[in-house]
Every structure is written in C-alpha cells, then in structure tokens.
Amino acid sequence: MDRRMHLVGKVALVTGGASGMGCGFAEALLKAAAKVCIADINVETGVATESDLRQQYGHENVMFSKCNITSATEFEAVFKRTKEAFGGIDIVVNNAGIGGETDENWEQTVDVNMKGTLRGLRLAMYYLSVEHGGRGGCIVNVASMTGLNPNPLSPVYGCTKAGIIHATRCYVVSEAAKKSNIRLNVLCPAFVDTPMFRRLAAGDATQTIGGDQTAVTAFIERIGVLSTEEVSVALIDILTDETRNGLILRCAKKTGNVYSTLTVQDV
Ligand SMILES: NC(=O)c1ccc[n+]([C@@H]2O[C@H](COP(=O)([O-])OP(=O)(O)OC[C@H]3O[C@@H](n4cnc5c(N)ncnc54)[C@H](O)[C@@H]3O)[C@@H](O)[C@H]2O)c1
Ligand SMILES: CCCCC/C=C\C=C\[C@H](O)C/C=C\C/C=C\CCCC(=O)O
C-alpha cells in the first residue's frame, strides 16, 4: 500500500514563517506544490517573504498573515483566513519561537515558546478534526535538541522545548487525533543557521544565562550547525511518510536525522 502523503495541493500553515527555519519550511512545501500561509509577528519581513515566494511559486499559492502567537484572537484569525483562502488546512507547523532567556525576559520565553505553541497545537487539533469541518492531516511541532538534552546556558528555553515534546506525545494518544486521522510529530534540531542562531553565535546577551561566550562558541563547535535546507528535508520526510506518527525527530549536523519515541514506563 502507498503510505506517502502527496503534498500537491495540500494546505500548510507555518508559524514563524517569515524568516529562518519557518521560511525554509514554507519554501520546501511550495517546491512540493503545496499552498502555504506564513504567519508571523514581523510584518515587514513577512510581507517581503510573501512577495519573494509569490514570485517564485505563484501568487495564488502563498499568503502572509500577521500573527502574534501569544494572542488567542490573532492566532485563531489566521486559521480562519487560511481556511477561507485555500479551502481547508492539512498541515500545521508550529515553528514560531524565541531564543534563550535572561533574568528579565525569561517569562516571555515561556509565553511565546510554551503557551504560544500550545495555543497553536490546540487550534490545529480543532481545525484538522473532522467533527469541526477538518479533514485530518499532520501537525509538526518544532522543539529543539535541548528539549531532550540538558544544557546550562538556557534552562528556561530548554524547558519550554521539553514541554512541546511532551504536549505532542499527549495529543498523539488522544481519541481526537485517532478519530480524525491526525498525525503529530516533533522536530528537535540542534543548531541551525538562522537569525536566531546568528544572534547566539555573535554573543547577543539576551540568548543565554551567564553570558559566557567562550562556552557558547565551544558548544557550537562541538555540535555543528545545520542549514535550513537540511532541516526542511527532515520536515518533508515527516509529512510525506504517513507511517510517521508520535515520533521525535532529532536532527544534528554530526549525527544526522534520528527518529525515536520516548519509552513509556508501565505503571
Ligand atoms: N536556530 C536554531 O539553532 C534552532 C534549533 C532548534 C530549534 N529552533 C527552534 O526553531 C524555531 C524557529 O527558529 P529560528 O532559528 O528559525 O528563529 P528565527 O528567529 O530565525 O525565526 C523565528 C520566527 O518566528 C517569529 N516569531 C517570534 N515570535 C513570534 C510570535 N510571538 N508570534 C509569531 N511569530 C513569532 C519571528 O518573527 C521569526 O520570523 C524556534 O521555535 C526555535 O526555538 C531553532
Ligand atoms: C544553547 C543556548 C540556546 C539559546 C537559544 C538560541 C538558539 C537556540 C538554538 C537551539 O534550539 C539549540 C539547539 C541545540 C543545542 C542545545 C543542546 C544540545 C545538547 C547537546 C549535548 O550537549 O549533548
């Protein structure tokens, strides 16, 4: 039996799609002939990305929608607009996030990465579910390798990513996902060359607790840096292979792409 999800004509909503990994994901989806809504808080970059992608992949296949994922109203409006414009939603990539933390801004990291992603996950479950007019599909939540492996440089950031991994696992075993044939997976990249990563590598003090740039540089050198294209290949594999469900996909320069589940202890 063919277990490939063909992406031609499928509709994807990618949060944080104006730049970095989200922009790479949008482009990979468009190359596979899907239609994409990029949702982002940054209007200037969002409009520029929309214009660039429209020129390459057709005006009718791309839209930008301004959305701060910390706003319930704005986020729901993006789902409605995408459905109206493209006739439904098949794929949601909850990618928007902010890096690191300081003593002053750590709560914002929780608000955006944890609460914002949970909001997107809940909306995706609603809009993809058959009982609410959806047609099933696939949700991919973007966490990080540091949601699995501890690091002392950004504990709150790591914690939000661990939360995203666990939230995904909980929805995977839900009746709602099974009833509507919704697949959920979580992507855990190590370093990827994006504006967020470049801020970290350049010594931006808002990215890490402690500000020890020597430690950051050594850490980056040890782990290596992926391109956005390499992570996009991983996303497309999750989306197209319909046997992929409930999985954690670790991506790192030196170790490649590794799928796993987290062991569940019998109780
Ligand atoms: N770059 C890395 O090394 C790396 C590695 C693992 C995971 N990640 C995760 O990947 C995701 C994308 O990161 P990136 O490196 O591409 O970062 P980036 O800063 O390059 O892009 C993030 C995008 O999200 C948008 N955004 C930020 N806050 C938002 C909000 N409240 N509402 C809507 N949009 C918002 C930004 O405007 C930006 O366009 C993040 O969740 C990040 O934590 C990044
Ligand atoms: C590490 C500080 C991150 C601050 C936020 C800025 C960029 C974020 C990038 C990624 O999400 C981090 C991803 C991978 C690196 C972290 C942990 C890997 C652990 C590897 C190990 O030591 O075994």
Coordinates of C-alpha atoms and ligand atoms in Angstrom, one line a residue:
M1 CA 0.0 0.0 0.0
D2 CA 1.2 3.5 -0.8
R3 CA 1.8 5.3 2.5
R4 CA 3.1 8.6 1.1
M5 CA 1.1 11.8 1.8
H6 CA 1.4 13.6 -1.5
L7 CA 1.8 17.3 -0.9
V8 CA 0.5 18.6 -4.2
G9 CA -2.4 21.0 -3.4
K10 CA -2.2 20.4 0.3
V11 CA -2.6 23.5 2.5
A12 CA 0.0 24.3 5.2
L13 CA 0.1 26.9 7.9
V14 CA 3.6 27.6 9.1
T15 CA 4.1 29.9 12.1
G16 CA 7.3 32.0 12.3
G17 CA 7.4 31.6 8.5
A18 CA 8.8 35.0 7.7
S19 CA 12.4 34.0 8.4
G20 CA 14.8 31.3 9.5
M21 CA 13.6 27.7 9.6
G22 CA 10.0 28.7 9.1
C23 CA 10.8 30.4 5.8
G24 CA 12.8 27.3 4.7
F25 CA 9.9 25.1 5.6
A26 CA 7.5 27.3 3.6
E27 CA 9.8 27.1 0.6
A28 CA 10.2 23.3 0.8
L29 CA 6.4 22.9 0.9
L30 CA 5.9 25.2 -2.1
K31 CA 8.5 23.3 -4.0
A32 CA 6.4 20.2 -3.3
A33 CA 3.4 22.1 -4.8
A34 CA 1.6 22.7 -1.5
K35 CA -0.1 26.0 -0.7
V36 CA 1.3 27.9 2.3
C37 CA 0.2 30.5 4.8
I38 CA 3.1 32.0 6.6
A39 CA 2.1 33.5 9.9
D40 CA 4.5 35.8 11.7
I41 CA 4.6 38.7 14.2
N42 CA 7.1 40.5 12.0
V43 CA 5.1 42.3 9.3
E44 CA 8.0 43.8 7.4
T45 CA 9.8 40.5 6.9
G46 CA 6.6 38.6 6.4
V47 CA 5.5 40.8 3.6
A48 CA 8.9 40.7 1.9
T49 CA 9.0 36.8 2.2
E50 CA 5.5 36.6 0.8
S51 CA 6.4 38.7 -2.2
D52 CA 9.6 36.7 -2.8
L53 CA 7.8 33.4 -2.5
R54 CA 4.9 34.5 -4.7
Q55 CA 7.3 35.5 -7.5
Q56 CA 8.9 32.0 -7.4
Y57 CA 5.9 29.8 -6.7
G58 CA 2.8 31.7 -7.8
H59 CA 0.7 34.5 -6.2
E60 CA -2.2 32.1 -5.6
N61 CA -0.1 29.6 -3.6
V62 CA 1.3 31.8 -0.8
M63 CA -0.2 34.2 1.8
F64 CA 1.3 36.1 4.7
S65 CA -0.9 36.7 7.8
K66 CA 0.3 38.9 10.7
C67 CA 0.0 36.9 13.9
N68 CA 1.5 37.1 17.3
I69 CA 1.1 33.5 18.7
T70 CA 0.7 34.9 22.2
S71 CA -2.7 36.4 21.1
A72 CA -5.6 34.0 21.1
T73 CA -7.6 36.3 18.8
E74 CA -4.9 36.8 16.2
F75 CA -3.9 33.2 16.1
E76 CA -7.5 31.9 15.6
A77 CA -8.0 34.6 12.9
V78 CA -5.0 33.1 10.9
F79 CA -6.6 29.6 11.0
K80 CA -9.9 31.1 9.7
R81 CA -8.2 33.2 7.0
T82 CA -6.1 30.2 5.8
K83 CA -9.2 28.0 5.6
E84 CA -11.2 30.7 3.7
A85 CA -8.4 31.5 1.3
F86 CA -7.2 27.9 0.5
G87 CA -10.4 25.8 1.3
G88 CA -9.1 23.9 4.3
I89 CA -5.9 23.1 6.3
D90 CA -4.0 19.8 6.1
I91 CA -0.7 20.7 7.7
V92 CA 0.3 22.9 10.7
V93 CA 3.9 23.6 11.5
N94 CA 4.1 25.2 15.0
N95 CA 7.6 26.7 14.5
A96 CA 7.5 30.3 15.9
G97 CA 9.7 30.7 18.9
I98 CA 12.2 33.0 20.5
G99 CA 15.7 32.0 21.7
G100 CA 17.2 31.8 25.1
E101 CA 16.5 33.9 28.2
T102 CA 17.8 36.5 30.6
D103 CA 16.7 37.2 34.2
E104 CA 14.5 40.0 32.7
N105 CA 12.8 38.2 29.8
W106 CA 12.6 34.5 30.8
E107 CA 8.8 34.7 31.2
Q108 CA 8.4 35.9 27.7
T109 CA 10.2 32.8 26.5
V110 CA 7.6 30.7 28.3
D111 CA 4.8 32.8 26.9
V112 CA 5.9 32.5 23.3
N113 CA 7.5 29.1 23.1
M114 CA 5.3 27.2 25.5
K115 CA 2.0 28.9 25.7
G116 CA 2.1 30.1 22.1
T117 CA 2.9 26.6 20.8
L118 CA 0.2 25.0 23.0
R119 CA -2.2 27.5 21.5
G120 CA -1.2 26.6 18.0
L121 CA -1.4 22.9 18.8
R122 CA -4.9 23.2 20.3
L123 CA -6.1 25.3 17.3
A124 CA -4.5 22.8 14.9
M125 CA -6.3 19.9 16.6
Y126 CA -9.6 21.8 16.3
Y127 CA -9.2 22.9 12.6
L128 CA -8.0 19.5 11.4
S129 CA -10.6 17.5 13.3
V130 CA -13.4 16.0 11.2
E131 CA -16.1 17.0 13.7
H132 CA -15.2 20.6 13.2
G133 CA -15.1 20.5 9.4
G134 CA -11.5 19.5 9.0
R135 CA -10.1 16.5 7.0
G136 CA -7.3 15.2 9.3
G137 CA -3.7 15.8 8.4
C138 CA -0.4 16.3 10.1
I139 CA 0.9 18.6 12.9
V140 CA 4.6 19.1 13.3
N141 CA 5.8 21.0 16.4
V142 CA 9.2 22.5 16.4
A143 CA 11.0 21.9 19.7
S144 CA 14.8 21.5 20.0
M145 CA 17.6 19.1 20.8
T146 CA 17.8 21.0 24.1
G147 CA 14.3 19.8 24.9
L148 CA 15.8 16.4 25.3
N149 CA 19.4 17.0 26.3
P150 CA 20.1 19.4 29.2
N151 CA 22.2 22.5 28.7
P152 CA 23.1 25.1 31.4
L153 CA 23.1 28.1 29.0
S154 CA 19.3 28.4 28.6
P155 CA 17.4 26.3 31.1
V156 CA 14.0 28.0 30.6
Y157 CA 14.3 27.8 26.8
G158 CA 15.2 24.1 27.2
C159 CA 12.2 23.6 29.5
T160 CA 9.8 25.1 27.0
K161 CA 11.1 22.8 24.4
A162 CA 10.7 19.7 26.7
G163 CA 7.1 20.9 27.2
I164 CA 6.5 21.0 23.5
I165 CA 7.8 17.4 23.2
H166 CA 5.5 16.2 25.9
A167 CA 2.5 18.1 24.7
T168 CA 2.9 16.4 21.3
R169 CA 3.1 13.0 22.9
C170 CA -0.1 13.6 24.9
Y171 CA -2.1 14.6 21.8
V172 CA -0.7 11.7 19.8
V173 CA -2.6 9.3 22.2
S174 CA -5.8 11.3 22.2
E175 CA -9.1 10.0 20.9
A176 CA -9.4 13.2 18.9
A177 CA -6.2 12.5 16.9
K178 CA -7.2 8.9 16.3
K179 CA -10.8 9.8 15.3
S180 CA -9.7 12.3 12.7
N181 CA -6.6 10.6 11.5
I182 CA -4.3 13.4 12.7
R183 CA -0.6 12.6 12.8
L184 CA 1.6 14.5 15.3
N185 CA 5.4 14.6 15.4
V186 CA 8.0 16.8 16.9
L187 CA 11.1 18.1 15.3
C188 CA 14.2 18.5 17.5
P189 CA 17.0 20.2 15.7
A190 CA 20.4 21.1 17.2
F191 CA 21.9 24.3 15.9
V192 CA 20.5 25.6 12.6
D193 CA 21.9 28.6 10.7
T194 CA 19.1 31.2 11.1
P195 CA 18.9 34.7 12.5
M196 CA 18.2 33.3 16.0
F197 CA 21.3 31.1 15.8
R198 CA 23.4 34.0 14.5
R199 CA 22.4 36.2 17.4
L200 CA 23.6 33.4 19.8
A201 CA 26.9 32.9 17.8
A202 CA 27.5 36.7 17.7
G203 CA 27.3 36.9 21.5
D204 CA 23.9 38.5 21.9
A205 CA 23.5 38.7 25.7
T206 CA 19.7 38.0 25.6
Q207 CA 20.2 34.5 24.4
T208 CA 22.0 32.8 27.4
I209 CA 22.2 33.0 31.1
G210 CA 25.6 33.8 32.3
G211 CA 26.9 35.4 29.1
D212 CA 29.9 33.0 28.8
Q213 CA 30.6 33.4 25.1
T214 CA 33.7 31.1 25.2
A215 CA 31.4 28.3 26.4
V216 CA 28.8 29.1 23.7
T217 CA 31.4 29.1 21.0
A218 CA 32.9 25.8 22.2
F219 CA 29.4 24.3 22.4
I220 CA 28.6 25.4 18.8
E221 CA 31.8 24.0 17.5
R222 CA 31.2 20.6 19.2
I223 CA 27.7 20.2 17.9
G224 CA 28.0 21.8 14.4
V225 CA 25.4 23.8 12.5
L226 CA 22.7 22.6 10.1
S227 CA 21.4 24.6 7.1
T228 CA 17.7 25.4 6.9
E229 CA 17.6 23.2 3.8
E230 CA 18.8 20.2 5.7
V231 CA 16.1 20.7 8.4
S232 CA 13.5 21.2 5.7
V233 CA 14.4 17.8 4.2
A234 CA 13.6 16.3 7.6
L235 CA 10.2 18.1 7.7
I236 CA 9.2 16.9 4.3
D237 CA 10.1 13.3 5.3
I238 CA 7.8 13.5 8.3
L239 CA 5.0 15.0 6.2
T240 CA 5.1 12.6 3.3
D241 CA 5.7 9.3 5.1
E242 CA 2.3 8.5 6.6
T243 CA 3.8 5.9 8.9
R244 CA 5.5 8.7 10.8
N245 CA 3.3 9.4 13.9
G246 CA 4.1 10.1 17.5
L247 CA 7.8 10.4 16.7
I248 CA 10.6 12.7 17.8
L249 CA 13.0 13.5 15.0
R250 CA 16.4 14.6 16.2
C251 CA 18.5 16.5 13.6
A252 CA 22.1 17.4 14.1
K253 CA 25.0 18.1 11.8
K254 CA 27.2 15.3 13.0
T255 CA 24.6 12.6 13.8
G256 CA 22.1 13.2 11.0
N257 CA 18.4 12.5 11.4
V258 CA 17.3 10.0 14.1
Y259 CA 13.7 9.1 14.8
S260 CA 12.7 7.8 18.2
T261 CA 9.9 7.6 20.7
L262 CA 10.3 8.2 24.4
T263 CA 9.9 5.0 26.4
V264 CA 6.7 4.8 28.4
Q265 CA 7.1 3.1 31.7
D266 CA 4.4 0.6 32.7
V267 CA 2.6 1.5 35.9
Ligands
LIG1 N1 18.2 28.1 15.0 C1 18.4 27.0 15.8 O1 19.5 26.7 16.1 C2 17.2 26.3 16.4 C3 17.5 24.9 16.8 C4 16.4 24.2 17.3 C5 15.2 24.7 17.3 N2 14.9 26.0 16.9 C6 13.6 26.5 17.0 O2 13.1 26.7 15.7 C7 12.1 27.7 15.6 C8 12.5 28.7 14.6 O3 13.7 29.3 15.0 P1 14.7 30.1 14.0 O4 16.0 29.7 14.4 O5 14.2 30.0 12.6 O6 14.4 31.6 14.6 P2 14.2 32.9 13.8 O7 14.3 34.0 14.9 O8 15.2 33.0 12.7 O9 12.8 32.8 13.3 C9 11.7 32.8 14.2 C10 10.5 33.5 13.5 O10 9.4 33.4 14.5 C11 8.8 34.7 14.5 N3 8.2 34.9 15.8 C12 8.8 35.2 17.0 N4 8.0 35.4 18.0 C13 6.7 35.3 17.4 C14 5.4 35.4 17.9 N5 5.2 35.7 19.2 N6 4.4 35.2 17.1 C15 4.6 34.9 15.8 N7 5.9 34.8 15.2 C16 6.9 35.0 16.1 C17 9.9 35.7 14.2 O11 9.5 36.9 13.8 C18 10.7 34.9 13.2 O12 10.3 35.2 11.9 C19 12.0 28.2 17.0 O13 10.9 27.6 17.7 C20 13.3 27.8 17.7 O14 13.3 27.7 19.0 C21 15.9 26.8 16.4
LIG2 C1 22.1 26.7 24.0 C2 21.6 28.0 24.1 C3 20.4 28.2 23.2 C4 19.9 29.6 23.3 C5 18.8 29.9 22.2 C6 19.4 30.2 20.9 C7 19.4 29.3 19.9 C8 18.8 28.0 20.0 C9 19.1 27.0 19.4 C10 18.6 25.6 19.6 O1 17.3 25.4 19.9 C11 19.6 24.9 20.5 C12 19.7 23.5 20.0 C13 20.7 22.7 20.3 C14 21.8 22.9 21.2 C15 21.4 22.6 22.6 C16 21.5 21.4 23.2 C17 22.1 20.2 22.6 C18 22.7 19.4 23.7 C19 23.8 18.6 23.1 C20 24.6 17.9 24.2 O2 25.3 18.6 24.9 O3 24.5 16.7 24.2

